[in-house]
Short mmCIF file of the C-alpha atoms (twelve columns), coordinates in Angstrom:
data_MODEL
# 
_entry.id   MODEL 
# 
loop_
_atom_site.group_PDB 
_atom_site.id 
_atom_site.type_symbol 
_atom_site.label_atom_id 
_atom_site.label_alt_id 
_atom_site.label_comp_id 
_atom_site.label_asym_id 
_atom_site.label_seq_id 
_atom_site.Cartn_x 
_atom_site.Cartn_y 
_atom_site.Cartn_z 
_atom_site.pdbx_PDB_model_num 
ATOM 1  C CA . MET A 1  29.249 -1.202  11.207  1 
ATOM 2  C CA . ALA A 2  26.058 -3.157  10.526  1 
ATOM 3  C CA . THR A 3  24.184 -2.630  7.283   1 
ATOM 4  C CA . LYS A 4  20.435 -2.695  6.778   1 
ATOM 5  C CA . PRO A 5  18.895 -6.182  6.592   1 
ATOM 6  C CA . MET A 6  17.863 -7.522  3.192   1 
ATOM 7  C CA . THR A 7  14.207 -6.839  2.408   1 
ATOM 8  C CA . LYS A 8  11.831 -9.465  1.043   1 
ATOM 9  C CA . THR A 9  11.906 -7.771  -2.372  1 
ATOM 10 C CA . GLN A 10 15.697 -7.909  -2.453  1 
ATOM 11 C CA . LEU A 11 15.639 -11.542 -1.291  1 
ATOM 12 C CA . VAL A 12 13.143 -12.509 -4.001  1 
ATOM 13 C CA . ALA A 13 15.264 -10.754 -6.650  1 
ATOM 14 C CA . ALA A 14 18.441 -12.514 -5.462  1 
ATOM 15 C CA . LEU A 15 16.638 -15.871 -5.319  1 
ATOM 16 C CA . ALA A 16 15.266 -15.375 -8.840  1 
ATOM 17 C CA . GLU A 17 18.743 -14.562 -10.147 1 
ATOM 18 C CA . ALA A 18 20.360 -17.520 -8.358  1 
ATOM 19 C CA . ALA A 19 17.701 -19.957 -9.613  1 
ATOM 20 C CA . ASP A 20 17.640 -18.378 -13.096 1 
ATOM 21 C CA . THR A 21 13.880 -17.851 -12.939 1 
ATOM 22 C CA . ASP A 22 11.442 -14.928 -12.794 1 
ATOM 23 C CA . LYS A 23 10.647 -12.957 -9.640  1 
ATOM 24 C CA . LYS A 24 7.046  -14.207 -9.521  1 
ATOM 25 C CA . SER A 25 8.149  -17.854 -9.281  1 
ATOM 26 C CA . ALA A 26 10.858 -17.007 -6.762  1 
ATOM 27 C CA . GLY A 27 8.339  -15.078 -4.636  1 
ATOM 28 C CA . ALA A 28 5.901  -17.996 -4.736  1 
ATOM 29 C CA . ALA A 29 8.673  -20.401 -3.719  1 
ATOM 30 C CA . LEU A 30 9.695  -18.151 -0.812  1 
ATOM 31 C CA . ASP A 31 6.080  -17.772 0.354   1 
ATOM 32 C CA . GLY A 32 5.614  -21.550 0.144   1 
ATOM 33 C CA . LEU A 33 8.749  -22.131 2.216   1 
ATOM 34 C CA . ILE A 34 7.577  -19.651 4.850   1 
ATOM 35 C CA . ASP A 35 4.148  -21.332 5.017   1 
ATOM 36 C CA . ILE A 36 5.704  -24.784 5.448   1 
ATOM 37 C CA . ILE A 37 8.053  -23.603 8.207   1 
ATOM 38 C CA . THR A 38 5.233  -21.760 10.009  1 
ATOM 39 C CA . ARG A 39 2.891  -24.756 9.857   1 
ATOM 40 C CA . GLU A 40 5.535  -27.234 11.048  1 
ATOM 41 C CA . VAL A 41 6.909  -25.120 13.912  1 
ATOM 42 C CA . SER A 42 3.484  -24.004 15.174  1 
ATOM 43 C CA . GLY A 43 2.488  -27.689 15.254  1 
ATOM 44 C CA . GLY A 44 5.354  -28.409 17.650  1 
ATOM 45 C CA . GLY A 45 7.808  -29.740 15.071  1 
ATOM 46 C CA . ALA A 46 11.146 -28.477 13.841  1 
ATOM 47 C CA . VAL A 47 12.577 -27.573 10.441  1 
ATOM 48 C CA . THR A 48 16.241 -27.953 9.526   1 
ATOM 49 C CA . LEU A 49 17.567 -25.713 6.769   1 
ATOM 50 C CA . PRO A 50 20.843 -27.346 5.690   1 
ATOM 51 C CA . GLY A 51 23.748 -24.934 6.013   1 
ATOM 52 C CA . VAL A 52 21.587 -22.362 7.840   1 
ATOM 53 C CA . GLY A 53 20.198 -23.906 11.023  1 
ATOM 54 C CA . LYS A 54 17.282 -25.488 12.806  1 
ATOM 55 C CA . ILE A 55 14.041 -23.639 13.650  1 
ATOM 56 C CA . TYR A 56 11.966 -25.099 16.478  1 
ATOM 57 C CA . CYS A 57 9.383  -24.269 19.142  1 
ATOM 58 C CA . ARG A 58 10.196 -24.488 22.846  1 
ATOM 59 C CA . GLU A 59 7.866  -24.272 25.833  1 
ATOM 60 C CA . ARG A 60 8.683  -21.905 28.691  1 
ATOM 61 C CA . PRO A 61 7.329  -22.678 32.151  1 
ATOM 62 C CA . ALA A 62 5.177  -20.300 34.194  1 
ATOM 63 C CA . ARG A 63 7.359  -17.847 36.122  1 
ATOM 64 C CA . MET A 64 7.510  -14.618 38.050  1 
ATOM 65 C CA . VAL A 65 8.621  -11.538 36.073  1 
ATOM 66 C CA . ARG A 66 9.243  -7.946  37.085  1 
ATOM 67 C CA . ASN A 67 7.547  -4.900  35.563  1 
ATOM 68 C CA . PRO A 68 10.516 -2.609  34.794  1 
ATOM 69 C CA . ALA A 69 8.441  0.548   35.177  1 
ATOM 70 C CA . THR A 70 7.072  -0.193  38.662  1 
ATOM 71 C CA . GLY A 71 9.295  -2.987  39.948  1 
ATOM 72 C CA . GLU A 72 6.177  -5.038  40.723  1 
ATOM 73 C CA . GLN A 73 6.405  -8.844  40.515  1 
ATOM 74 C CA . ILE A 74 3.883  -10.349 38.093  1 
ATOM 75 C CA . HIS A 75 3.016  -13.994 37.408  1 
ATOM 76 C CA . LYS A 76 3.482  -14.910 33.732  1 
ATOM 77 C CA . ASP A 77 1.741  -18.023 32.416  1 
ATOM 78 C CA . ALA A 78 3.568  -20.726 30.491  1 
ATOM 79 C CA . ASP A 79 4.045  -19.951 26.818  1 
ATOM 80 C CA . LYS A 80 5.899  -21.057 23.708  1 
ATOM 81 C CA . VAL A 81 8.770  -19.331 21.909  1 
ATOM 82 C CA . VAL A 82 10.364 -19.923 18.528  1 
ATOM 83 C CA . LYS A 83 14.113 -20.577 18.649  1 
ATOM 84 C CA . MET A 84 16.775 -21.070 16.002  1 
ATOM 85 C CA . THR A 85 20.059 -22.902 16.324  1 
ATOM 86 C CA . ILE A 86 22.574 -21.691 13.751  1 
ATOM 87 C CA . ALA A 87 24.453 -24.325 11.716  1 
ATOM 88 C CA . LYS A 88 28.193 -24.709 12.209  1 
ATOM 89 C CA . ALA A 89 28.823 -24.161 8.485   1 
ATOM 90 C CA . LEU A 90 27.185 -20.702 8.658   1 
ATOM 91 C CA . LYS A 91 29.071 -19.773 11.836  1 
ATOM 92 C CA . ASP A 92 32.352 -20.805 10.235  1 
ATOM 93 C CA . SER A 93 31.664 -18.822 7.057   1 
ATOM 94 C CA . VAL A 94 30.897 -15.696 9.102   1 
ATOM 95 C CA . ASN A 95 33.949 -16.044 11.345  1 
ATOM 96 C CA . GLY A 96 36.369 -17.456 8.776   1 
# 
């Protein structure tokens, strides 16, 4: 059965312990990493996190979608979505 996902506080504490530093520095490092990834991906680039995966932005074309409540067909404009491809090393560690 699935467990609850790790919270940011728990992640910062684990990062601080792994890096042998205080939680404030670990939190600042995590926030900096998030800012860099957000800036790069929103600018159309991609970020590769070795051993984890690649985060990138992909454009979706305009298309017809269906409103599930009414069944009515609606035109949806083109938009962008953030995708992530998981690294083989992470997949193997989960399955192995």
